[in-house]
Short mmCIF file of C-alpha atoms in Angstrom, two decimals:
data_model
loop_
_atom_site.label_atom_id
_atom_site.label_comp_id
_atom_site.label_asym_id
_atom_site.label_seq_id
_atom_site.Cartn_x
_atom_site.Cartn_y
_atom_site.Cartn_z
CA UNK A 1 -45.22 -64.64 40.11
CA UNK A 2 -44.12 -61.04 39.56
CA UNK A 3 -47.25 -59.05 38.87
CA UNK A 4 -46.99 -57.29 35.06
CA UNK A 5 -48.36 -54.10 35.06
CA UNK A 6 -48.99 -51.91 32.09
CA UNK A 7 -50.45 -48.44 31.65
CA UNK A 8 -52.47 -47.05 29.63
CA UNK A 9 -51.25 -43.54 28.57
CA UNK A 10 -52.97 -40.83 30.32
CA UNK A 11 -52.35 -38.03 28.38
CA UNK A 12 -55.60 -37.26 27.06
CA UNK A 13 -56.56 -34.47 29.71
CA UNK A 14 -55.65 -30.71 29.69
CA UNK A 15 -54.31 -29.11 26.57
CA UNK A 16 -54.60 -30.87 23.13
CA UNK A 17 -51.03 -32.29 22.74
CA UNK A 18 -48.60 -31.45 19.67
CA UNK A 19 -46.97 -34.28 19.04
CA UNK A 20 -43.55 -34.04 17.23
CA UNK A 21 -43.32 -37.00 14.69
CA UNK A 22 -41.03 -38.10 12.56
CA UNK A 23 -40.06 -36.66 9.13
CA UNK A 24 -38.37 -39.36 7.95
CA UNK A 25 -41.09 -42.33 7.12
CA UNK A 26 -42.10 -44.75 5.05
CA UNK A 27 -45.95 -45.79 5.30
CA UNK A 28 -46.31 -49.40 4.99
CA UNK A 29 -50.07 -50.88 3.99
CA UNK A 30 -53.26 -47.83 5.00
CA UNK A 31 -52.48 -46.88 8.90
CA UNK A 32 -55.56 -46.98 10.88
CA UNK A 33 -57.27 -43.97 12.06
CA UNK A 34 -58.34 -45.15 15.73
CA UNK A 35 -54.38 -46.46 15.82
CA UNK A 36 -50.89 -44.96 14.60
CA UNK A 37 -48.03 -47.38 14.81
CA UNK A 38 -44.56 -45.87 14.05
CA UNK A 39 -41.64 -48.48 14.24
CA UNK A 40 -37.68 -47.60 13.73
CA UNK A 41 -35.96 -48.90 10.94
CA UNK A 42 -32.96 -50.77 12.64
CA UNK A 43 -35.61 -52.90 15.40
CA UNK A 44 -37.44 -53.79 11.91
CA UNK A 45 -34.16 -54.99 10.46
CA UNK A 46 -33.01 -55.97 13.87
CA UNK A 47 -35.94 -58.44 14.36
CA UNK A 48 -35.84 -59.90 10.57
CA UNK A 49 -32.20 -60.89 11.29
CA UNK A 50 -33.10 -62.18 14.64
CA UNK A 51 -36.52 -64.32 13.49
CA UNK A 52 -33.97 -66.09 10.58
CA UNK A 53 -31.09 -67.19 12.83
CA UNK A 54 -33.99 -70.05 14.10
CA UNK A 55 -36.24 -70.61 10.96
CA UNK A 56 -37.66 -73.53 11.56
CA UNK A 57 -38.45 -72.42 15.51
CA UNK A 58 -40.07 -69.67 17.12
CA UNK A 59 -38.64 -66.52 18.22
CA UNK A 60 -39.90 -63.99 20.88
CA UNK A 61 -38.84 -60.20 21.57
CA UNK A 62 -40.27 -57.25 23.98
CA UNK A 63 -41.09 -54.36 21.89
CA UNK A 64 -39.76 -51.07 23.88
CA UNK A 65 -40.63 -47.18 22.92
CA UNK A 66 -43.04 -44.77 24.17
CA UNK A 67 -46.80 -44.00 23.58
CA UNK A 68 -48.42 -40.73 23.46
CA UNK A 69 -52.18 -39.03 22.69
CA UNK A 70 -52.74 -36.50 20.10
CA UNK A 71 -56.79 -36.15 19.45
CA UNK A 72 -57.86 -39.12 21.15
CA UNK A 73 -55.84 -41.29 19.13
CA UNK A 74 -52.61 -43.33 20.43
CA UNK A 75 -49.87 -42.69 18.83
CA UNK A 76 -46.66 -45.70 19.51
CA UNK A 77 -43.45 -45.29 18.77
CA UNK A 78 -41.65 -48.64 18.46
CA UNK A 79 -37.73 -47.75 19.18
CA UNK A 80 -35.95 -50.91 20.72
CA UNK A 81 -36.63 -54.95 20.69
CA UNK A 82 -35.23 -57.18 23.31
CA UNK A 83 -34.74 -60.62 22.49
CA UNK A 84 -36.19 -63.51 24.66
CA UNK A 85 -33.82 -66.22 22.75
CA UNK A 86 -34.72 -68.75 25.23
CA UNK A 87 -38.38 -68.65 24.94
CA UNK A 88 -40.37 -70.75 22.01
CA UNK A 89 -44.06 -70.79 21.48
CA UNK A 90 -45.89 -74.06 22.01
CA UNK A 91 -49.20 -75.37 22.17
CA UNK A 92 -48.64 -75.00 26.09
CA UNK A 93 -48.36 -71.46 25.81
CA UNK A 94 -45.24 -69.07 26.50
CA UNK A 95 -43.81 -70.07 29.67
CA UNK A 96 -43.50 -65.86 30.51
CA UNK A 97 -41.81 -66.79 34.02
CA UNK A 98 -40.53 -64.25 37.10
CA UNK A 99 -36.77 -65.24 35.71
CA UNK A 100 -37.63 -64.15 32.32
CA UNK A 101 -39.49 -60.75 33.52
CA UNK A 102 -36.77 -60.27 35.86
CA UNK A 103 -34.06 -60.24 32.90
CA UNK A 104 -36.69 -58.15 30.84
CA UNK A 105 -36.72 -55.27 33.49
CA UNK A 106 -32.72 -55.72 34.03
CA UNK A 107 -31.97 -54.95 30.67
CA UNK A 108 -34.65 -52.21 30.13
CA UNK A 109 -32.83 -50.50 33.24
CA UNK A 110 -29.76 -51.04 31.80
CA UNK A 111 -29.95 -49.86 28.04
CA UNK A 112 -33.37 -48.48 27.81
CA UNK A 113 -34.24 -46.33 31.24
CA UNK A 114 -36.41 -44.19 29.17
CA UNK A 115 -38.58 -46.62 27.21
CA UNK A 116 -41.71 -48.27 27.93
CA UNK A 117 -42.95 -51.77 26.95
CA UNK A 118 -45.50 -51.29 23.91
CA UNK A 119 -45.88 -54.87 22.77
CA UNK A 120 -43.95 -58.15 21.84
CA UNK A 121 -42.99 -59.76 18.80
CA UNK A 122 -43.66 -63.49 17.90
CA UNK A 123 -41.90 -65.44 14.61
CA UNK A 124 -43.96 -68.38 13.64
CA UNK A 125 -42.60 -70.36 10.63
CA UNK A 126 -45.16 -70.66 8.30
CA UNK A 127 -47.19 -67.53 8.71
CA UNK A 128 -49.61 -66.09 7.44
CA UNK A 129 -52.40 -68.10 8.82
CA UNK A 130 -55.02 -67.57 11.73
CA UNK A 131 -53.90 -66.91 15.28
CA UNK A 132 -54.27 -69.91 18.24
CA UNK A 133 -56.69 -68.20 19.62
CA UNK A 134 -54.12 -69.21 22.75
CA UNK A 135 -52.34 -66.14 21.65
CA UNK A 136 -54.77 -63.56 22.43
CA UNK A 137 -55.09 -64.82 26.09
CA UNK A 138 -51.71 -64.66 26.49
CA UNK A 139 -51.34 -61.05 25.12
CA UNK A 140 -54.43 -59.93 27.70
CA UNK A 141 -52.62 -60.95 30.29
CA UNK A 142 -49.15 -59.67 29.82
CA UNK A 143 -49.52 -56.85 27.02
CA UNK A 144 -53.31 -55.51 28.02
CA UNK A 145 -54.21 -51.98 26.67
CA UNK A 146 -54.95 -50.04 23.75
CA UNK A 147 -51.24 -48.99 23.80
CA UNK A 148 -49.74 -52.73 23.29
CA UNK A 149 -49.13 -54.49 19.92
CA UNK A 150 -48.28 -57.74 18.73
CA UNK A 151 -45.87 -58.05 15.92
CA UNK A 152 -46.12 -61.49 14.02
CA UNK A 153 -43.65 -62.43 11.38
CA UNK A 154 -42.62 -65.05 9.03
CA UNK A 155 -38.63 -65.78 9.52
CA UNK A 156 -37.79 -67.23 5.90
CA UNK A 157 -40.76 -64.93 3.73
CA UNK A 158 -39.94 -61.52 6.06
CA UNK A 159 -44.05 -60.96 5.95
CA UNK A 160 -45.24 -59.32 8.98
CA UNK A 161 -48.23 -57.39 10.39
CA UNK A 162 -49.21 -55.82 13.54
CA UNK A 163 -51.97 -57.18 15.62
CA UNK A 164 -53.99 -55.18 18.32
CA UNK A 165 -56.86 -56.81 20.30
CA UNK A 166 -60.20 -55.33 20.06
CA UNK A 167 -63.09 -56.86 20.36
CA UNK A 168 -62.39 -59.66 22.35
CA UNK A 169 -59.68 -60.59 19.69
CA UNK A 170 -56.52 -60.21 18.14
CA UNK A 171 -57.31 -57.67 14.97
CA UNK A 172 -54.91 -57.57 12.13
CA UNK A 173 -54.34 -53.56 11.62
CA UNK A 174 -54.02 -52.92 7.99
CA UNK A 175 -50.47 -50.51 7.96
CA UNK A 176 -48.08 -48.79 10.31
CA UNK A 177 -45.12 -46.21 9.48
CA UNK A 178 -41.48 -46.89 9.48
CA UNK A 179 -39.41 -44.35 10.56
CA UNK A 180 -35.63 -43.35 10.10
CA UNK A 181 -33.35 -42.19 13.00
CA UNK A 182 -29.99 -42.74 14.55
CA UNK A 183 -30.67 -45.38 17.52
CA UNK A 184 -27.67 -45.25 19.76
CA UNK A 185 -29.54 -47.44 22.30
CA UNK A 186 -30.13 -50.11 19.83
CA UNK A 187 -27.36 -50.30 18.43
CA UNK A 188 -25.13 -50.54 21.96
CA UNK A 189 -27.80 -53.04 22.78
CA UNK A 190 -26.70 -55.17 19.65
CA UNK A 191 -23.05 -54.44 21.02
CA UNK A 192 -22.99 -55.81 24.12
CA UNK A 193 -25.12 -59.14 23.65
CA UNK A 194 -22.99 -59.93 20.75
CA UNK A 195 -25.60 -59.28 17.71
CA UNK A 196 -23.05 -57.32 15.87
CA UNK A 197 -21.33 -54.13 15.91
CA UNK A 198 -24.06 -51.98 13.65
CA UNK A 199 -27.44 -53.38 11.85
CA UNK A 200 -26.91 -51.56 8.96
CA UNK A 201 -23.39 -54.07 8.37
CA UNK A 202 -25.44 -57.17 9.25
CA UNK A 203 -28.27 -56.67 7.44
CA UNK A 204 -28.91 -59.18 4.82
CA UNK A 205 -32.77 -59.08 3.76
CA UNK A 206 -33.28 -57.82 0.86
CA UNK A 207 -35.84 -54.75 1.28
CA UNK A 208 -35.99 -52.88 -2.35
CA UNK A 209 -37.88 -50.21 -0.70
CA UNK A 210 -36.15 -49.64 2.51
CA UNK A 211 -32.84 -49.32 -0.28
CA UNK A 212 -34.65 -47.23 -2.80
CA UNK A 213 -35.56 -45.04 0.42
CA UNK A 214 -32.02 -44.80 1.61
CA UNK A 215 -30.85 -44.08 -1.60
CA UNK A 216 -33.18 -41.60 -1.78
CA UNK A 217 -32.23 -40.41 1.28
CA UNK A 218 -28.63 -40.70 0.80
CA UNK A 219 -28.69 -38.73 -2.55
CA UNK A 220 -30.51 -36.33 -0.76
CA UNK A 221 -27.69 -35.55 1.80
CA UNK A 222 -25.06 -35.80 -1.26
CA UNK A 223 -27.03 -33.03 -2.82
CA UNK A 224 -27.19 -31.09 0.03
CA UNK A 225 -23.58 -31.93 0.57
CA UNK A 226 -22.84 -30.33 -3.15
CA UNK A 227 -24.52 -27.54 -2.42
CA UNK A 228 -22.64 -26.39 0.72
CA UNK A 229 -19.56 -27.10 -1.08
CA UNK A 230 -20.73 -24.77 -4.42
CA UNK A 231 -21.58 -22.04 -1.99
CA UNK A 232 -18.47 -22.14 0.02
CA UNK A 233 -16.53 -22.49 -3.37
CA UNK A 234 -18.58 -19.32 -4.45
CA UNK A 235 -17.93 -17.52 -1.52
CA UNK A 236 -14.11 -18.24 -1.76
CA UNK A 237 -14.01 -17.27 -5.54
CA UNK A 238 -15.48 -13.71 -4.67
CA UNK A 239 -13.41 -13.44 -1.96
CA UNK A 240 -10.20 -14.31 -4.18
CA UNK A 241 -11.63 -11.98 -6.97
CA UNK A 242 -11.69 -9.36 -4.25
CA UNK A 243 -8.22 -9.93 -3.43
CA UNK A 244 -7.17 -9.84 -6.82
CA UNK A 245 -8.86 -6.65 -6.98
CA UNK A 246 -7.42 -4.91 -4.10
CA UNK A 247 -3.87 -6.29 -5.19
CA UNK A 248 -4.23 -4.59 -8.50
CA UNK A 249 -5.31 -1.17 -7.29
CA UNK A 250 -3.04 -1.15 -4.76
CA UNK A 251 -0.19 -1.96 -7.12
CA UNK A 252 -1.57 0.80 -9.88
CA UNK A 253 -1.43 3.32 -7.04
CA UNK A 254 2.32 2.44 -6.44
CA UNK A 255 2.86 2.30 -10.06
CA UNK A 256 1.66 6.27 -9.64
CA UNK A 257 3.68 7.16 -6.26
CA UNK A 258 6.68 5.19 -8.52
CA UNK A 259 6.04 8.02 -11.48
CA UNK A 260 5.56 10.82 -9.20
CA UNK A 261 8.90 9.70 -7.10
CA UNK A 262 10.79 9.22 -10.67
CA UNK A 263 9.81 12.57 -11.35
CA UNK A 264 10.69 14.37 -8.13
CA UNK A 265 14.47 12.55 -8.21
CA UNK A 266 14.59 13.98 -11.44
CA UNK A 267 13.68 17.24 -10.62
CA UNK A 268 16.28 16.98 -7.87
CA UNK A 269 18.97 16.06 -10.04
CA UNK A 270 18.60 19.04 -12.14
CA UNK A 271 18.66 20.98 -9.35
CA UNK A 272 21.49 19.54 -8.30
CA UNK A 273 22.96 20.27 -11.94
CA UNK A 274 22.11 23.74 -12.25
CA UNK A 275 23.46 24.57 -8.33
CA UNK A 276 26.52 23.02 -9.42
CA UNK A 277 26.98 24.99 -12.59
CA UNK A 278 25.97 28.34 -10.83
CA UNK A 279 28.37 27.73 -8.11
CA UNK A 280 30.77 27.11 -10.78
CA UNK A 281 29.93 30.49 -12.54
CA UNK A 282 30.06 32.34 -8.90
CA UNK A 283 33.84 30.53 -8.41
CA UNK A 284 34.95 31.76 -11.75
CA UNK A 285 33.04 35.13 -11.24
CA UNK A 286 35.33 35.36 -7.76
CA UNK A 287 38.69 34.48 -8.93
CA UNK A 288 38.64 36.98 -12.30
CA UNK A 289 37.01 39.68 -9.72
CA UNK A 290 40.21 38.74 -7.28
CA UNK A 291 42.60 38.48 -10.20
CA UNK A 292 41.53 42.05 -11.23
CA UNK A 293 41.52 43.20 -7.63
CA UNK A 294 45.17 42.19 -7.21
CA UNK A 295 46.48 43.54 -10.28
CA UNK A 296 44.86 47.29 -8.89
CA UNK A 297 46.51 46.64 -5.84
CA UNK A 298 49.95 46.59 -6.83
CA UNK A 299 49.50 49.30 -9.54
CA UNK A 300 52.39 52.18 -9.58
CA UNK A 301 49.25 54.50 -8.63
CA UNK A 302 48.14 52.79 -5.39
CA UNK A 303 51.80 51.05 -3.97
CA UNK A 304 54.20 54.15 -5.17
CA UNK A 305 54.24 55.83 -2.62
CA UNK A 306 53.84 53.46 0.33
CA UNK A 307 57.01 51.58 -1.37
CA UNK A 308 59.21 55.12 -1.17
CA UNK A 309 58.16 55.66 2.23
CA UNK A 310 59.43 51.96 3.73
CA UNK A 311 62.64 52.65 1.56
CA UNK A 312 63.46 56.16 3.03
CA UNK A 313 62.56 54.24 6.65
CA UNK A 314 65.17 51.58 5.62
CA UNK A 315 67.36 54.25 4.68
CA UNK A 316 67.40 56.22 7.67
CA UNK A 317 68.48 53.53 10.23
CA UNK A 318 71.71 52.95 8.47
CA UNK A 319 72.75 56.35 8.37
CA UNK A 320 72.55 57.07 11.33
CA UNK A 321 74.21 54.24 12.24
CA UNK A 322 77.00 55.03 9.46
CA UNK A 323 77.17 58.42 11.04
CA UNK A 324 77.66 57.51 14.52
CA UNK A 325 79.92 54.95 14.42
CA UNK A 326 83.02 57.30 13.81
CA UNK A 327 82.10 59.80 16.47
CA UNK A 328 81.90 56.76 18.81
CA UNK A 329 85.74 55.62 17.70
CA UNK A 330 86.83 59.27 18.35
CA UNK A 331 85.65 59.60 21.70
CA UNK A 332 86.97 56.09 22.32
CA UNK A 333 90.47 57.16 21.51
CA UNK A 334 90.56 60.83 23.26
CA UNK A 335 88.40 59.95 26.29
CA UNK A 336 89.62 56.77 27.92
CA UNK A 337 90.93 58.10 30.78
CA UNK A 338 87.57 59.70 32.01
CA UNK A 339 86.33 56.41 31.16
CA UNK A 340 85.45 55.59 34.87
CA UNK A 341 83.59 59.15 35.51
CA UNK A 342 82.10 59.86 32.45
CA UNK A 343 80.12 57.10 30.81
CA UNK A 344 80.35 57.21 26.84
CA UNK A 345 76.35 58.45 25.48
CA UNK A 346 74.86 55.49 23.67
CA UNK A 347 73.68 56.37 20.37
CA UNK A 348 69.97 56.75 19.97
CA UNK A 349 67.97 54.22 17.83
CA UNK A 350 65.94 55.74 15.40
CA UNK A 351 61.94 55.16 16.19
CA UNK A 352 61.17 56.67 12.93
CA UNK A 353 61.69 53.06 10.75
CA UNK A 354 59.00 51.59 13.05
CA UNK A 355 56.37 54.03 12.98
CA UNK A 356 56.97 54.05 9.07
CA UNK A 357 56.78 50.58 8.58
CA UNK A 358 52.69 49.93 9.92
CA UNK A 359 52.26 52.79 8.14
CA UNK A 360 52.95 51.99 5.20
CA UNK A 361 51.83 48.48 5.35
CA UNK A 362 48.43 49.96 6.41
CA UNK A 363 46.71 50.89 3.21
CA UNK A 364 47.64 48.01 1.18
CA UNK A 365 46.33 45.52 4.36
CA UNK A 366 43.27 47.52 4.16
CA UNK A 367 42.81 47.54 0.60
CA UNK A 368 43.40 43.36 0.56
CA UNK A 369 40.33 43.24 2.92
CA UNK A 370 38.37 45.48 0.77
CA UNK A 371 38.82 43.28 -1.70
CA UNK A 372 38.52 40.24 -0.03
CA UNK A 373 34.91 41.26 1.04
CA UNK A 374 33.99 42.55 -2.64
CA UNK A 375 34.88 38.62 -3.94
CA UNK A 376 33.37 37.45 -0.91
CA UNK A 377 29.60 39.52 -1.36
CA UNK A 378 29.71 38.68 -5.42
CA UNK A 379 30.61 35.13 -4.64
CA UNK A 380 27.41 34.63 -2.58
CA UNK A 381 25.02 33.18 -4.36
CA UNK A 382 20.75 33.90 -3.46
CA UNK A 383 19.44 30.29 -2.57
CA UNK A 384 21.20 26.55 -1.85
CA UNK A 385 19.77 23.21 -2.22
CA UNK A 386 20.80 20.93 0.82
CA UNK A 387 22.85 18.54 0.23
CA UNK A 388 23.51 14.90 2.50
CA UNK A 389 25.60 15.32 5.54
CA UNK A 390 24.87 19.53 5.65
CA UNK A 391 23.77 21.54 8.45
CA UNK A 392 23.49 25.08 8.77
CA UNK A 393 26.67 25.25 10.54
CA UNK A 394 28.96 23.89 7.45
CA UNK A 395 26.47 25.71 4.98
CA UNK A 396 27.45 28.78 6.80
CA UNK A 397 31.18 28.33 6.97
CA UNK A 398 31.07 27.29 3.23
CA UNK A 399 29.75 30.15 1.86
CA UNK A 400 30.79 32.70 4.25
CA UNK A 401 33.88 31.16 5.47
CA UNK A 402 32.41 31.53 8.81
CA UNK A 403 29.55 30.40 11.28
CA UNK A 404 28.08 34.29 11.88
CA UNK A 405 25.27 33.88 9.53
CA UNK A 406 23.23 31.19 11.12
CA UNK A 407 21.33 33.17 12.60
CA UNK A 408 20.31 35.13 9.60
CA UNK A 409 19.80 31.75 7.55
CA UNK A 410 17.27 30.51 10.03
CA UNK A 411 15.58 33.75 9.94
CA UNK A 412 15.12 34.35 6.27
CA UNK A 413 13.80 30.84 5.85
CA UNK A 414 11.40 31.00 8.99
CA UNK A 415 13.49 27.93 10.44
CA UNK A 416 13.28 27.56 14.14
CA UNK A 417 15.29 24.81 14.97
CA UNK A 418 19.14 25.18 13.19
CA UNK A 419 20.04 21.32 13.30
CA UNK A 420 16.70 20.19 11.52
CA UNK A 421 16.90 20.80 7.85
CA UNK A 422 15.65 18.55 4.80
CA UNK A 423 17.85 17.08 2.07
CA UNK A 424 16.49 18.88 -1.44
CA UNK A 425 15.60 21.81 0.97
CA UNK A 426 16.41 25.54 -1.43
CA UNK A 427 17.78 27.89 1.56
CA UNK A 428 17.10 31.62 0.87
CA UNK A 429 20.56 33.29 1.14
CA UNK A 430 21.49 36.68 2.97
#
């Protein structure tokens, strides 16, 4: 016979315990005060289901949890049930064999390493009525201790109370607490022998309070669940509200830059305008000025004389020539026989046409220039506006027909690099 042993909890030495316990309860009946039973929801349910699949027949389970001290005072927490389904009470007794221990202690091992046995549970059809007194011998000598129970139900009526022997006997205790978690353990228990995939789908006893508790409970979370959702929708709407803010300033500050940019084209284009029209004015200015310049320079006053000179040098050429040509045919007749000793004089080409010539051409070359750099200095306007594609090198040959003036540019407008100038940049002029 395998030797049950129980123990007592210990855990009444050294510091005064805290004990953690549950929030979510339900108090069934007045607890006592030398005793605090706290069972979980789904072995309650769990054993109800498992008492009415034999109604008419006895049913037996092995209560599992843990036990603990707080002020002298036990404190069991009822978490699992295993089912002895082929046990039945008799007037014999409960034939509580090695095989049946043996299976007991295999399946704590294997789906409940961490629990302790607290009790058993017996379904008797007909109950309530007064224990066989059989029944408190029997829990003695397997359950002994302060920290066992004996839970005692009807199967078809669902009435059930907790039993705890004092006294020499099995005392009814007048209430316990039932508590609410999420029992993994249980629940793979129920799996794996086949009970059903969850307790809360099999459940089929009809507990007004346990539902008016979870629908307490469940509004609870659906509240809760409300709330999150109103403060993330909250949060979201400020956050949109500051997007829709930022959007808007930022477009009324481009609306702004837009104006101010409308404005500085526009400036531009009259700029533009009026360089145009001055440059206009300056053309004009520097065709009437060269107009008036070439009408001086062929004037009788200023090309008189010049003229008379280059035609008395065209003149004198073609006398002479006149005049030698018949002293040449004389000499040609008289002298031919002292041709070989005496070699006829060539007649001397006048120098005097040539010298005349540049000379007269001089002046009026000079005076051109003159007043080539007259149109050229009036033509010149003060500032210019660059324009796309410029640099100082075509700015320079445009206005002063040549690229000498760089230099200056760059200097009167404190530029120190000549390629990098700005389109809409007004160049001071030399």
């Amino acid at each position: 016979m395998i030797e049950f042993v129980y123990k007592e909890n210990a855990k009444n030495t050294g510091p005064e315990l805290k004990l953690d316990l549950p929030k979510n309860v339900r108090q069934i009946g007045e607890p006592e005060e030398n005793r605090k039973i706290y069972i979980e929801d789904y072995v309650v349910t769990y054993l109800k289901r498992f008492a009415k699949e034999e109604a008419l027949s006895s049913r037996m389970a092995i209560l599992l949890g843990s036990s603990e001290r707080m002020g002298g005072i036990p404190y069991l927490f009822i978490k699992s049930a295993v089912a002895l389904k082929e046990l039945e009470y008799s007037e014999g007794g409960i034939p509580f064999t090695d095989e049946v221990w043996a299976q007991v202690y295999s399946t704590i091992k294997e789906y409940f390493p961490m629990q302790d046995i607290l009790g058993w549970f017996l379904s008797v059809p007909g109950y309530p009525m007064e224990l066989d007194p059989g029944l408190a011998k029997i829990h003695v000598n397997y359950f002994g201790g302060v920290d066992k129970v004996l839970l005692v139900a009807e199967p078809t009526d669902g009435d059930e109370d907790f039993f705890a022997y004092e006294n020499g006997r099995l005392t009814r205790q007048k209430g316990y607490y039932i508590f609410y978690t999420r029992n993994e353990e249980m629940q793979r228990y129920m799996i794996d022998t086949g009970d059903g995939e969850s307790i809360d789908e099999q459940e089929h006893f009809e507990d007004r309070a346990i539902k008016s508790f979870r629908t307490i409970v469940q509004e609870k979370k659906e509240i809760s669940g409300q709330k999150r959702v109103m403060t993330f929708l909250y949060t979201a709407s400020t956050f949109l509200v500051m997007v829709v803010l930022v959007i808007g300033i930022t477009l009324i500050n481009n609306y702004e830059k837009m104006e101010g940019l409308e404005v500085t084209l526009s400036n531009i284009s009259r700029t533009l305008e009026s360089r145009e029209d001055t440059e206009i004015a300056y053309a004009e200015n520097a065709a009437v000025q060269e107009e008036a310049e070439a009408e001086e320079a062929v004037s009788p006053d200023t090309a008189e004389q010049p003229q008379e000179e280059g035609e008395q040098a065209e003149q004198t050429p073609t006398e002479t020539a006149e005049l030698s040509q018949p002293e040449q045919v004389e000499e040609e007749q008289t002298g031919q026989a002292q041709a070989d000793t005496v070699e006829q004089p060539q007649p001397e080409q006048p120098e005097q046409p040539e010298q005349t010539q540049p000379e007269a051409e001089q002046p009026q070359a000079e005076e051109a220039q003159e007043t080539q750099e007259a149109a050229s200095q009036s033509a010149v306007p003060e500032t210019y506006v660059v324009q796309q594609g410029d640099t100082l090198l075509k700015i320079s040959r445009k206005i002063y027909g040549g690229d000498d003036q760089i230099d200056a540019i760059c200097s009167l407008n404190g530029i120190d690099d000549s390629d990098h100038i700005l389109v809409g940049q007004k160049l001071l002029l030399p």
